[in-house]
Amino acid sequence: MGITNWGWIWTIIMPLAVILYYFFRKKYKDRPVSSTLFWQETMKEIQASPYLKKLQHHLLFYLQLAALLLCVFGLLQPYINSDTLKGNEFIFVVDTSATMLAGSPSNFDKQKEKMLELLEQTGGKPVTIVLTGQSPEVIARDQRNMETLEQAIEQLKVIYENAHMEQTLLFAETLVDNESTVIHVFTDALDRKVLANKTDLAYEVHGMEGQLRNVSIRQFGLTQTEEGMKAIVQVINESEDSLTGAIRLSTGEFAKEAAIELKGKEEILVPFEELPEEKLWTATLDINDEYSADNEMTTFVQQPINTVFIDSSLHELVASGFRSLDLKVTSVASNQLDQRKGAPIVTNQTALANEGAPILLIGRNDAAAVEVAGQIETADHPLFTYAPLDGVYVSHLYPGFDSFETIASIDGKPFIQLSSEGDIVILADIQSTDWPLSPSFPLFLWSAANELAGSESFLGFFQPNEHRSVTLASSSGEWEIFKDGEYMHSYLEGQGPFAAPAEPGVYDVKGDSQNLKMIVQLSNEEKAIAAGADYQIGQAVSKEETVRFSIMPPILIFILILLLVEWEVYRRGIALR
């Protein structure tokens, strides 16, 4: 402990003045004297008493004296010394991956507490905070304000994304200004090999010791069989302990459960059979482990696109277009198409539309085409994302369907329509257009095959915070993302790549009248937790210093309490007897 301002030592006269006041303050006390003969003796005893005995013992006196002494002590500005962290600048690299949620309290919360403790030892030196990820983020740069740094640390959250630690550390090294900078890494475990070639810099790794229990769902797949859907769930026990629990498959109103028992370090496959034909399935693991983020996995059943049935009466250019997509093309007579199921059918047989099987109708066999002239106008639709129809010439069109939605037209007449069952209708014969000469023709066929196979309602699988180019088109150009009916954020077409949400789960991507499903799930790297010890690599070129911490705040609080007690003593007239 030390004193900052000895100049205020003269204020010691204030408590001395109070003491003198209580020496000479008149105080009357009743004392019975049995006889006037003893009066003179009594007075002699009083006058012969020690001088300090004349000091009045009053509770208010002691409270006032204590408050004044504390005020004098506070004016001297006392402080205590504490050793600071080695280094003149600090970079905090914070692991925000999903595995930091393991444990109770979580590893992430423990590391936040450790960061706050180390922050108090920085002594006002600049601190930079970097978050891990594919694109590392700096949330504080050379910040000295303790309140700002504490607030930034308190607001940190796990973003579930893979840490990409090597990439993040390379980024952090670009922020190093001098050789006295120390990089502190707050994670669950970091292999020393990652820092093996970084001896020119000073690193301090803060890991989390102690292996935790963890059982995870690593793979979840479904397939179509004659008896219905069949699922297989891969479950892995990472811990040494034997654990029991249950796997539950659910979709909508249906659910099926199976009990499981895993020995230490065991891997099992849990089969489910005779499931209803639903597209969206969720597997949930109910078990007593210490990491719950990997206990749920969702999948979307998509019809594989490998075969297309084409009406033999159509022009050969149609079959050639599908063959260029590496699809198996099977030519089928017109009267046998109704027997083909499970793959898209390309025909001009109008009677097959809206009959259940996915149909790409090119032309019509029940109407005559009429001559048209003009440019093609298209609506915003995913079919045209990669296949624009600019410059395509069409000489004849068939009449459109009144109940179908028109997404492309020529001179106000329907050219391409969609049925209520999802069938796609091209109201022209291929030989009456120059479309096969355009690069957009095979791209349109590819988009049409995907839409007919059912994938038009599913945007895809994403990892947390993944940035990817996606096929989205709407008239407004805006897509809203919801989870469990709650709005999350919006995506504007053309404003960079599509960014997936951070938290795993099933999301609805809505634009105009379209509603797509999107699944965000953890990578397998984030389903395996590890423990690691603290260690240091390298040495910062700086002298270890001390930092002063003022003890004025607790002194002021205690003075305030004494003043409140003094007021209560004065109000009640309490005195020592």
Coordinates of C-alpha atoms in Angstrom, one line a residue:
M1 CA 0.0 0.0 0.0
G2 CA 1.1 3.6 -0.6
I3 CA 0.0 7.2 -0.4
T4 CA -0.4 9.4 -3.5
N5 CA -0.9 12.9 -1.9
W6 CA 0.9 13.6 1.3
G7 CA 0.0 17.3 1.0
W8 CA -3.4 16.7 2.6
I9 CA -1.9 15.4 5.9
W10 CA -2.7 18.7 7.5
T11 CA -6.4 17.7 7.5
I12 CA -5.5 15.6 10.6
I13 CA -6.4 18.7 12.6
M14 CA -10.1 18.0 11.9
P15 CA -10.4 14.9 14.1
L16 CA -8.2 16.6 16.7
A17 CA -10.7 19.5 16.9
V18 CA -13.5 17.1 17.5
I19 CA -11.5 15.5 20.3
L20 CA -10.9 18.9 22.0
Y21 CA -14.6 19.7 21.6
Y22 CA -15.6 16.6 23.5
F23 CA -12.9 17.5 26.3
F24 CA -14.4 20.8 27.1
R25 CA -18.1 20.2 26.2
K26 CA -20.2 20.7 29.3
K27 CA -21.8 17.6 30.6
Y28 CA -24.0 17.3 33.7
K29 CA -24.4 14.1 35.5
D30 CA -26.5 13.5 38.6
R31 CA -24.5 12.0 41.5
P32 CA -26.0 11.5 44.9
V33 CA -24.0 12.6 47.9
S34 CA -25.1 11.2 51.2
S35 CA -23.9 14.2 53.2
T36 CA -22.6 17.7 52.7
L37 CA -19.6 16.5 54.7
F38 CA -18.5 14.4 51.7
W39 CA -19.1 17.1 49.2
Q40 CA -15.5 18.5 49.4
E41 CA -14.1 14.9 49.2
T42 CA -16.2 14.1 46.1
M43 CA -15.0 17.3 44.3
K44 CA -11.4 16.4 45.1
E45 CA -11.8 12.9 43.6
I46 CA -13.3 14.4 40.4
Q47 CA -10.5 17.0 40.1
A48 CA -7.8 14.4 40.8
S49 CA -9.1 12.0 38.0
P50 CA -6.8 11.4 35.0
Y51 CA -7.3 14.1 32.3
L52 CA -8.4 11.6 29.7
K53 CA -11.1 10.4 31.9
K54 CA -12.8 13.8 31.4
L55 CA -13.3 12.9 27.8
Q56 CA -17.0 12.2 27.3
H57 CA -17.7 8.7 26.2
H58 CA -20.5 9.3 23.7
L59 CA -21.4 7.0 20.7
L60 CA -21.8 10.0 18.4
F61 CA -18.2 11.0 19.3
Y62 CA -16.7 7.8 18.1
L63 CA -18.8 7.7 14.9
Q64 CA -17.7 11.3 14.1
L65 CA -14.1 10.6 14.9
A66 CA -14.1 7.4 12.7
A67 CA -15.7 9.3 9.7
L68 CA -13.2 12.2 10.0
L69 CA -10.3 9.8 10.1
L70 CA -11.5 8.0 7.0
C71 CA -12.0 11.3 5.2
V72 CA -8.4 12.3 6.1
F73 CA -7.2 8.9 4.9
G74 CA -9.2 9.2 1.7
L75 CA -7.7 12.7 1.0
L76 CA -4.3 11.2 1.1
Q77 CA -5.4 9.0 -1.9
P78 CA -4.2 5.5 -0.7
Y79 CA -3.5 2.8 -3.2
I80 CA -2.3 -0.8 -3.4
N81 CA 0.2 -2.2 -5.9
S82 CA -0.5 -5.2 -8.2
D83 CA 1.7 -6.8 -10.8
T84 CA 0.6 -6.3 -14.4
L85 CA 0.7 -8.8 -17.2
K86 CA 3.9 -9.1 -19.0
G87 CA 3.9 -7.1 -22.2
N88 CA 3.1 -3.6 -23.3
E89 CA 0.2 -4.5 -25.6
F90 CA -2.2 -7.4 -25.5
I91 CA -4.4 -9.2 -28.1
F92 CA -7.2 -11.4 -26.8
V93 CA -8.1 -14.2 -29.3
V94 CA -11.5 -15.6 -28.2
D95 CA -12.7 -19.0 -29.4
T96 CA -16.5 -18.6 -30.2
S97 CA -17.0 -22.0 -31.7
A98 CA -19.8 -24.3 -30.6
T99 CA -17.6 -26.6 -28.4
M100 CA -17.1 -23.7 -26.0
L101 CA -20.7 -24.4 -24.8
A102 CA -19.6 -27.6 -23.2
G103 CA -19.7 -27.9 -19.4
S104 CA -21.8 -26.3 -16.7
P105 CA -21.0 -23.4 -16.4
S106 CA -19.9 -23.5 -20.0
N107 CA -16.2 -23.2 -21.0
F108 CA -17.1 -19.9 -22.7
D109 CA -18.4 -18.4 -19.5
K110 CA -15.3 -19.5 -17.6
Q111 CA -13.1 -18.0 -20.2
K112 CA -15.0 -14.7 -20.1
E113 CA -14.4 -14.6 -16.3
K114 CA -10.7 -15.3 -16.9
M115 CA -10.5 -12.5 -19.4
L116 CA -12.1 -10.0 -17.0
E117 CA -9.5 -11.1 -14.3
L118 CA -6.6 -10.6 -16.7
L119 CA -8.1 -7.3 -17.9
E120 CA -7.6 -5.9 -14.4
Q121 CA -3.9 -6.7 -14.6
T122 CA -3.3 -4.9 -17.9
G123 CA -2.7 -1.6 -16.1
G124 CA -4.4 0.6 -18.7
K125 CA -2.3 -0.8 -21.5
P126 CA -3.9 -1.2 -25.0
V127 CA -6.0 -4.3 -25.5
T128 CA -7.3 -5.7 -28.8
I129 CA -10.1 -8.4 -28.9
V130 CA -10.4 -10.8 -31.9
L131 CA -13.1 -13.3 -32.4
T132 CA -12.4 -16.6 -34.2
G133 CA -14.1 -17.8 -37.4
Q134 CA -13.7 -18.0 -41.2
S135 CA -13.7 -14.2 -41.2
P136 CA -12.1 -13.2 -37.9
E137 CA -13.7 -10.1 -36.3
V138 CA -12.1 -7.3 -34.3
I139 CA -14.5 -5.9 -31.7
A140 CA -11.9 -3.7 -29.9
R141 CA -8.7 -2.3 -31.3
D142 CA -6.0 -0.9 -29.0
Q143 CA -8.6 0.0 -26.4
R144 CA -7.5 1.4 -23.0
N145 CA -10.8 2.2 -21.5
M146 CA -11.6 -0.6 -18.9
E147 CA -15.3 0.0 -18.9
T148 CA -15.5 -0.3 -22.7
L149 CA -13.4 -3.5 -22.7
E150 CA -15.4 -5.1 -19.8
Q151 CA -18.7 -4.3 -21.7
A152 CA -17.3 -5.8 -24.9
I153 CA -16.3 -9.0 -23.0
E154 CA -19.7 -9.3 -21.3
Q155 CA -21.5 -9.1 -24.6
L156 CA -19.5 -11.9 -26.2
K157 CA -21.6 -14.8 -27.6
V158 CA -20.9 -18.2 -29.1
I159 CA -21.5 -18.1 -32.9
Y160 CA -21.3 -21.9 -33.4
E161 CA -18.9 -21.5 -36.4
N162 CA -15.7 -23.6 -36.6
A163 CA -12.9 -21.6 -34.9
H164 CA -10.4 -21.8 -37.9
M165 CA -7.8 -21.2 -35.2
E166 CA -4.7 -21.2 -37.5
Q167 CA -6.3 -18.7 -39.8
T168 CA -7.4 -16.5 -36.9
L169 CA -4.0 -16.5 -35.4
L170 CA -2.4 -15.5 -38.7
F171 CA -4.9 -12.6 -38.8
A172 CA -4.1 -11.7 -35.1
E173 CA -0.4 -11.5 -36.0
T174 CA -1.1 -8.8 -38.5
L175 CA -2.3 -6.6 -35.6
V176 CA 1.0 -7.0 -33.7
D177 CA 2.7 -3.5 -33.6
N178 CA 5.9 -4.4 -31.7
E179 CA 7.8 -7.2 -30.1
S180 CA 6.3 -6.4 -26.7
T181 CA 2.8 -7.6 -27.7
V182 CA 1.5 -10.7 -26.1
I183 CA -1.3 -12.8 -27.7
H184 CA -3.6 -14.5 -25.2
V185 CA -5.7 -17.3 -26.7
F186 CA -8.9 -18.3 -24.8
T187 CA -10.1 -21.6 -26.0
D188 CA -10.9 -25.2 -24.8
A189 CA -7.8 -26.8 -26.3
L190 CA -5.1 -25.8 -28.7
D191 CA -2.4 -28.2 -30.0
R192 CA 1.1 -26.9 -29.4
K193 CA 1.9 -27.9 -33.0
V194 CA -0.2 -24.9 -34.2
L195 CA 2.3 -22.6 -32.5
A196 CA 5.4 -24.6 -33.2
N197 CA 6.8 -22.1 -35.7
K198 CA 5.7 -18.9 -33.9
T199 CA 8.6 -18.6 -31.4
D200 CA 9.2 -15.0 -32.6
L201 CA 6.0 -13.9 -30.9
A202 CA 4.7 -14.3 -27.3
Y203 CA 1.7 -16.5 -26.9
E204 CA -0.2 -17.5 -23.7
V205 CA -2.8 -20.2 -24.3
H206 CA -5.7 -20.5 -21.7
G207 CA -7.2 -23.9 -22.1
M208 CA -9.9 -25.9 -20.2
E209 CA -8.6 -28.9 -18.3
G210 CA -10.8 -31.9 -17.5
Q211 CA -12.4 -34.2 -20.0
L212 CA -16.2 -33.8 -20.2
R213 CA -18.8 -36.5 -21.0
N214 CA -20.1 -36.1 -24.6
V215 CA -22.3 -38.3 -26.9
S216 CA -23.1 -36.9 -30.3
I217 CA -25.1 -37.6 -33.4
R218 CA -22.5 -37.7 -36.2
Q219 CA -24.6 -38.8 -39.2
F220 CA -28.3 -39.0 -39.9
G221 CA -29.6 -40.3 -43.2
L222 CA -32.9 -41.5 -44.7
T223 CA -33.7 -43.5 -47.8
Q224 CA -36.9 -44.6 -49.6
T225 CA -37.8 -48.3 -49.6
E226 CA -40.9 -50.2 -50.7
E227 CA -42.0 -50.5 -47.0
G228 CA -41.6 -46.8 -46.5
M229 CA -38.8 -44.5 -45.2
K230 CA -35.8 -46.0 -43.5
A231 CA -33.4 -44.0 -41.3
I232 CA -30.0 -44.7 -39.8
V233 CA -28.5 -42.6 -37.0
Q234 CA -24.8 -42.7 -36.1
V235 CA -24.1 -42.1 -32.4
I236 CA -20.6 -41.8 -30.9
N237 CA -19.7 -41.8 -27.2
E238 CA -16.5 -39.8 -26.7
S239 CA -16.2 -40.3 -22.9
E240 CA -14.8 -43.3 -21.0
D241 CA -18.1 -43.8 -19.1
S242 CA -20.9 -46.1 -20.2
L243 CA -24.1 -44.1 -20.8
T244 CA -27.7 -44.9 -21.6
G245 CA -30.3 -42.8 -23.3
A246 CA -32.7 -42.7 -26.2
I247 CA -32.9 -41.5 -29.8
R248 CA -36.1 -39.9 -31.0
L249 CA -37.1 -39.3 -34.6
S250 CA -39.9 -36.8 -35.3
T251 CA -41.6 -35.0 -38.1
G252 CA -44.8 -33.1 -37.6
E253 CA -47.2 -35.2 -35.7
F254 CA -45.2 -38.5 -36.0
A255 CA -42.5 -39.6 -33.6
K256 CA -40.6 -42.8 -33.0
E257 CA -38.1 -43.6 -30.2
A258 CA -35.4 -46.2 -29.6
A259 CA -33.4 -46.8 -26.4
I260 CA -29.6 -46.9 -26.7
E261 CA -26.7 -47.9 -24.4
L262 CA -23.1 -47.0 -25.2
K263 CA -19.9 -48.2 -23.6
G264 CA -16.9 -45.9 -23.3
K265 CA -15.6 -44.8 -26.7
E266 CA -18.2 -46.8 -28.5
E267 CA -19.9 -46.0 -31.8
I268 CA -23.3 -47.4 -32.8
L269 CA -25.7 -47.3 -35.7
V270 CA -29.4 -47.0 -34.7
P271 CA -31.8 -48.1 -37.5
F272 CA -35.5 -47.0 -37.9
E273 CA -37.8 -48.6 -40.4
E274 CA -41.3 -48.2 -41.7
L275 CA -41.4 -44.5 -41.3
P276 CA -44.0 -42.3 -43.1
E277 CA -43.0 -40.5 -46.2
E278 CA -42.2 -37.0 -44.9
K279 CA -39.5 -34.7 -46.1
L280 CA -38.3 -33.0 -43.0
W281 CA -37.0 -35.2 -40.1
T282 CA -35.3 -34.4 -36.8
A283 CA -33.2 -36.8 -34.7
T284 CA -32.9 -35.9 -31.0
L285 CA -30.5 -37.5 -28.5
D286 CA -31.8 -37.7 -24.9
I287 CA -28.8 -38.6 -22.7
N288 CA -26.9 -37.3 -19.7
D289 CA -23.9 -35.6 -21.2
E290 CA -22.2 -32.2 -20.8
Y291 CA -22.5 -30.9 -24.3
S292 CA -26.0 -30.6 -25.8
A293 CA -25.3 -28.6 -29.0
D294 CA -24.6 -31.9 -30.9
N295 CA -27.6 -33.8 -29.6
E296 CA -29.9 -32.9 -32.4
M297 CA -29.7 -33.2 -36.2
T298 CA -32.2 -32.4 -39.0
T299 CA -32.3 -33.7 -42.5
F300 CA -34.4 -33.0 -45.6
V301 CA -35.3 -35.9 -47.9
Q302 CA -34.7 -34.9 -51.5
Q303 CA -35.5 -37.0 -54.5
P304 CA -32.3 -37.8 -56.4
I305 CA -32.2 -36.6 -60.0
N306 CA -30.5 -39.2 -62.2
T307 CA -33.1 -40.2 -64.7
V308 CA -35.6 -38.4 -67.0
F309 CA -38.4 -40.0 -69.0
I310 CA -38.9 -38.2 -72.3
D311 CA -41.8 -38.7 -74.7
S312 CA -40.5 -40.3 -77.9
S313 CA -42.7 -37.9 -79.9
L314 CA -40.8 -34.8 -78.8
H315 CA -37.9 -33.4 -80.8
E316 CA -34.5 -35.0 -80.3
L317 CA -33.1 -31.6 -79.2
V318 CA -35.0 -32.0 -75.8
A319 CA -33.3 -35.3 -75.1
S320 CA -29.9 -33.9 -76.2
G321 CA -30.4 -31.0 -73.7
F322 CA -30.9 -33.4 -70.8
R323 CA -28.0 -35.6 -71.8
S324 CA -25.7 -32.6 -71.6
L325 CA -26.5 -32.5 -67.9
D326 CA -25.2 -36.1 -67.4
L327 CA -28.7 -37.4 -66.7
K328 CA -29.9 -40.8 -67.9
V329 CA -32.5 -40.1 -70.6
T330 CA -35.1 -42.8 -71.3
S331 CA -37.3 -42.5 -74.3
V332 CA -40.8 -43.8 -73.7
A333 CA -43.9 -44.0 -75.9
S334 CA -46.6 -41.5 -75.2
N335 CA -49.1 -44.2 -74.2
Q336 CA -46.7 -45.6 -71.6
L337 CA -45.7 -42.4 -69.8
D338 CA -48.5 -42.7 -67.2
Q339 CA -46.8 -45.9 -65.9
R340 CA -43.5 -44.1 -65.2
K341 CA -43.1 -42.7 -61.7
G342 CA -40.3 -41.5 -59.4
A343 CA -38.6 -39.3 -62.0
P344 CA -39.5 -36.2 -64.0
I345 CA -41.5 -36.8 -67.2
V346 CA -41.1 -34.6 -70.3
T347 CA -44.0 -34.7 -72.7
N348 CA -46.6 -32.8 -74.6
Q349 CA -49.5 -34.9 -73.3
T350 CA -51.8 -32.4 -71.6
A351 CA -53.8 -35.1 -69.8
L352 CA -50.8 -36.0 -67.7
A353 CA -50.6 -32.5 -66.1
N354 CA -51.7 -32.3 -62.4
E355 CA -51.9 -36.1 -62.2
G356 CA -49.3 -36.4 -59.4
A357 CA -46.1 -37.3 -61.3
P358 CA -43.7 -34.3 -61.9
I359 CA -44.3 -33.1 -65.5
L360 CA -42.4 -30.8 -67.8
L361 CA -44.9 -30.1 -70.6
I362 CA -43.3 -28.9 -73.8
G363 CA -46.1 -28.0 -76.3
R364 CA -49.7 -29.3 -76.2
N365 CA -51.3 -32.2 -78.0
D366 CA -54.9 -30.9 -77.5
A367 CA -54.6 -27.4 -79.1
A368 CA -53.2 -25.6 -82.1
A369 CA -50.4 -23.1 -82.0
V370 CA -50.8 -19.6 -83.2
E371 CA -48.2 -17.2 -84.6
V372 CA -46.7 -14.6 -82.2
A373 CA -44.0 -12.0 -82.4
G374 CA -42.3 -10.0 -79.7
Q375 CA -39.8 -10.3 -76.9
I376 CA -40.1 -12.6 -73.9
E377 CA -41.0 -11.0 -70.6
T378 CA -40.2 -13.0 -67.5
A379 CA -41.2 -12.8 -63.9
D380 CA -38.8 -13.1 -61.0
H381 CA -38.5 -16.9 -60.5
P382 CA -35.6 -19.3 -59.6
L383 CA -36.1 -21.0 -63.0
F384 CA -34.6 -17.9 -64.7
T385 CA -31.8 -17.3 -62.2
Y386 CA -29.2 -19.0 -64.4
A387 CA -31.3 -19.2 -67.6
P388 CA -32.3 -15.7 -68.8
L389 CA -34.5 -15.8 -71.9
D390 CA -33.1 -12.6 -73.4
G391 CA -32.8 -12.9 -77.2
V392 CA -34.7 -16.1 -77.5
Y393 CA -37.1 -16.2 -80.6
V394 CA -40.4 -17.9 -80.5
S395 CA -42.6 -18.1 -83.7
H396 CA -45.7 -20.0 -82.4
L397 CA -47.5 -20.4 -79.0
Y398 CA -50.1 -22.7 -77.7
P399 CA -53.0 -21.3 -75.7
G400 CA -52.3 -21.1 -72.0
F401 CA -54.1 -22.7 -69.0
D402 CA -56.4 -20.4 -67.2
S403 CA -55.7 -21.8 -63.7
F404 CA -51.9 -21.9 -64.1
E405 CA -49.5 -19.2 -63.0
T406 CA -47.7 -17.4 -65.8
I407 CA -44.0 -16.7 -65.2
A408 CA -43.0 -15.8 -68.8
S409 CA -45.1 -14.3 -71.6
I410 CA -44.9 -12.9 -75.2
D411 CA -47.0 -10.0 -76.1
G412 CA -49.2 -10.7 -73.1
K413 CA -49.7 -14.3 -74.0
P414 CA -48.5 -17.1 -71.7
F415 CA -45.2 -18.7 -72.7
I416 CA -44.2 -20.6 -69.5
Q417 CA -46.6 -21.5 -66.8
L418 CA -46.7 -23.4 -63.4
S419 CA -49.5 -25.6 -62.3
S420 CA -50.9 -25.9 -58.8
E421 CA -49.1 -29.3 -58.5
G422 CA -45.8 -27.8 -59.5
D423 CA -45.7 -28.9 -63.1
I424 CA -43.9 -26.7 -65.6
V425 CA -45.5 -25.9 -68.9
I426 CA -43.7 -24.5 -72.0
L427 CA -46.4 -23.5 -74.4
A428 CA -44.3 -23.9 -77.6
D429 CA -42.7 -26.7 -79.5
I430 CA -38.9 -26.7 -79.4
Q431 CA -38.7 -26.7 -83.1
S432 CA -40.6 -23.4 -83.3
T433 CA -37.9 -21.6 -81.3
D434 CA -34.2 -21.0 -81.5
W435 CA -33.9 -21.6 -77.8
P436 CA -31.7 -24.8 -78.1
L437 CA -29.0 -22.6 -79.7
S438 CA -28.8 -20.5 -76.5
P439 CA -26.7 -21.5 -73.5
S440 CA -29.7 -20.9 -71.3
F441 CA -31.5 -23.9 -72.7
P442 CA -29.6 -26.7 -70.8
L443 CA -29.5 -24.5 -67.8
F444 CA -33.3 -24.1 -67.8
L445 CA -33.7 -27.8 -68.2
W446 CA -31.4 -28.4 -65.2
S447 CA -33.4 -25.9 -63.1
A448 CA -36.7 -27.5 -64.2
A449 CA -35.5 -31.0 -63.3
N450 CA -34.5 -29.8 -59.8
E451 CA -37.8 -28.1 -59.3
L452 CA -39.8 -31.1 -60.5
A453 CA -37.8 -33.3 -58.2
G454 CA -39.0 -31.3 -55.2
S455 CA -35.8 -29.5 -54.3
E456 CA -37.4 -26.2 -55.2
S457 CA -38.8 -26.0 -51.7
F458 CA -35.5 -26.6 -50.0
L459 CA -32.7 -24.0 -50.1
G460 CA -30.0 -26.4 -48.8
F461 CA -27.8 -27.4 -45.8
F462 CA -25.6 -24.7 -44.3
Q463 CA -23.0 -24.5 -41.6
P464 CA -23.3 -21.6 -39.0
N465 CA -22.5 -18.2 -40.6
E466 CA -21.7 -19.8 -43.9
H467 CA -21.6 -17.4 -46.9
R468 CA -22.7 -18.9 -50.2
S469 CA -24.2 -17.9 -53.5
V470 CA -27.7 -19.3 -53.8
T471 CA -30.4 -19.3 -56.4
L472 CA -33.1 -16.9 -55.2
A473 CA -35.4 -14.6 -57.2
S474 CA -38.4 -12.6 -56.2
S475 CA -40.2 -9.6 -57.5
S476 CA -39.3 -7.5 -54.4
G477 CA -35.7 -8.8 -54.2
E478 CA -36.0 -9.3 -50.5
W479 CA -36.1 -12.5 -48.5
E480 CA -37.0 -12.8 -44.9
I481 CA -35.6 -15.5 -42.6
F482 CA -37.7 -16.9 -39.8
K483 CA -37.1 -19.5 -37.1
D484 CA -40.0 -21.0 -35.2
G485 CA -42.1 -18.1 -36.6
E486 CA -39.8 -15.4 -35.2
Y487 CA -38.2 -13.0 -37.7
M488 CA -34.4 -13.2 -37.7
H489 CA -33.1 -11.0 -40.5
S490 CA -33.5 -10.2 -44.3
Y491 CA -31.4 -10.9 -47.3
L492 CA -31.4 -8.6 -50.3
E493 CA -30.7 -10.1 -53.7
G494 CA -27.5 -8.7 -55.3
Q495 CA -26.1 -7.5 -51.9
G496 CA -23.3 -10.1 -51.7
P497 CA -23.5 -13.8 -50.9
F498 CA -26.2 -15.3 -48.8
A499 CA -25.2 -15.5 -45.1
A500 CA -26.6 -18.4 -43.0
P501 CA -27.7 -17.7 -39.4
A502 CA -25.4 -18.6 -36.6
E503 CA -27.6 -20.9 -34.5
P504 CA -28.2 -24.4 -35.8
G505 CA -31.8 -25.3 -36.6
V506 CA -34.5 -25.2 -39.3
Y507 CA -35.3 -21.9 -40.9
D508 CA -38.0 -20.6 -43.3
V509 CA -36.8 -18.3 -46.1
K510 CA -39.7 -16.3 -47.4
G511 CA -39.9 -14.1 -50.4
D512 CA -43.2 -12.9 -52.0
S513 CA -45.4 -16.1 -52.1
Q514 CA -42.4 -18.5 -51.9
N515 CA -41.4 -20.4 -48.7
L516 CA -38.1 -22.3 -48.7
K517 CA -36.7 -24.5 -45.9
M518 CA -33.1 -24.1 -44.9
I519 CA -31.2 -26.3 -42.4
V520 CA -28.2 -24.9 -40.4
Q521 CA -26.2 -27.7 -38.7
L522 CA -22.9 -28.1 -36.9
S523 CA -19.8 -29.3 -38.7
N524 CA -18.4 -32.7 -37.5
E525 CA -15.4 -30.8 -36.1
E526 CA -17.8 -29.0 -33.6
K527 CA -19.2 -32.3 -32.4
A528 CA -16.0 -33.5 -30.8
I529 CA -14.9 -31.7 -27.6
A530 CA -11.4 -31.7 -26.2
A531 CA -9.6 -30.5 -23.1
G532 CA -6.3 -28.6 -23.0
A533 CA -3.8 -27.2 -20.5
D534 CA -2.5 -23.6 -20.2
Y535 CA 1.0 -23.0 -21.6
Q536 CA 3.2 -20.2 -22.9
I537 CA 5.3 -19.9 -26.1
G538 CA 7.8 -17.1 -26.7
Q539 CA 8.7 -14.2 -24.4
A540 CA 7.6 -10.5 -24.7
V541 CA 10.4 -8.0 -24.7
S542 CA 9.2 -5.8 -21.8
K543 CA 9.7 -5.3 -18.1
E544 CA 7.2 -6.5 -15.6
E545 CA 5.6 -3.4 -14.0
T546 CA 3.1 -2.7 -11.3
V547 CA -0.2 -1.0 -11.5
R548 CA -1.9 1.1 -8.8
F549 CA -5.4 0.3 -7.7
S550 CA -7.1 3.0 -5.7
I551 CA -9.0 2.0 -2.6
M552 CA -11.0 5.1 -2.4
P553 CA -14.3 3.5 -3.6
P554 CA -14.7 1.2 -0.5
I555 CA -13.6 4.1 1.8
L556 CA -16.3 6.4 0.4
I557 CA -18.9 3.7 0.8
F558 CA -17.9 3.1 4.4
I559 CA -18.0 6.9 5.2
L560 CA -21.5 7.1 3.8
I561 CA -22.6 4.2 6.0
L562 CA -21.1 6.0 9.1
L563 CA -23.0 9.2 8.3
L564 CA -26.3 7.3 8.1
V565 CA -25.5 5.7 11.5
E566 CA -24.6 9.1 13.0
W567 CA -27.9 10.5 11.9
E568 CA -29.8 7.6 13.6
V569 CA -27.7 8.0 16.8
Y570 CA -28.3 11.7 16.9
R571 CA -32.0 11.3 16.2
R572 CA -32.5 8.8 19.1
G573 CA -30.0 10.3 21.5
I574 CA -28.1 7.1 22.0
A575 CA -25.1 7.4 24.4
L576 CA -22.6 4.9 25.9
R577 CA -23.0 4.2 29.6

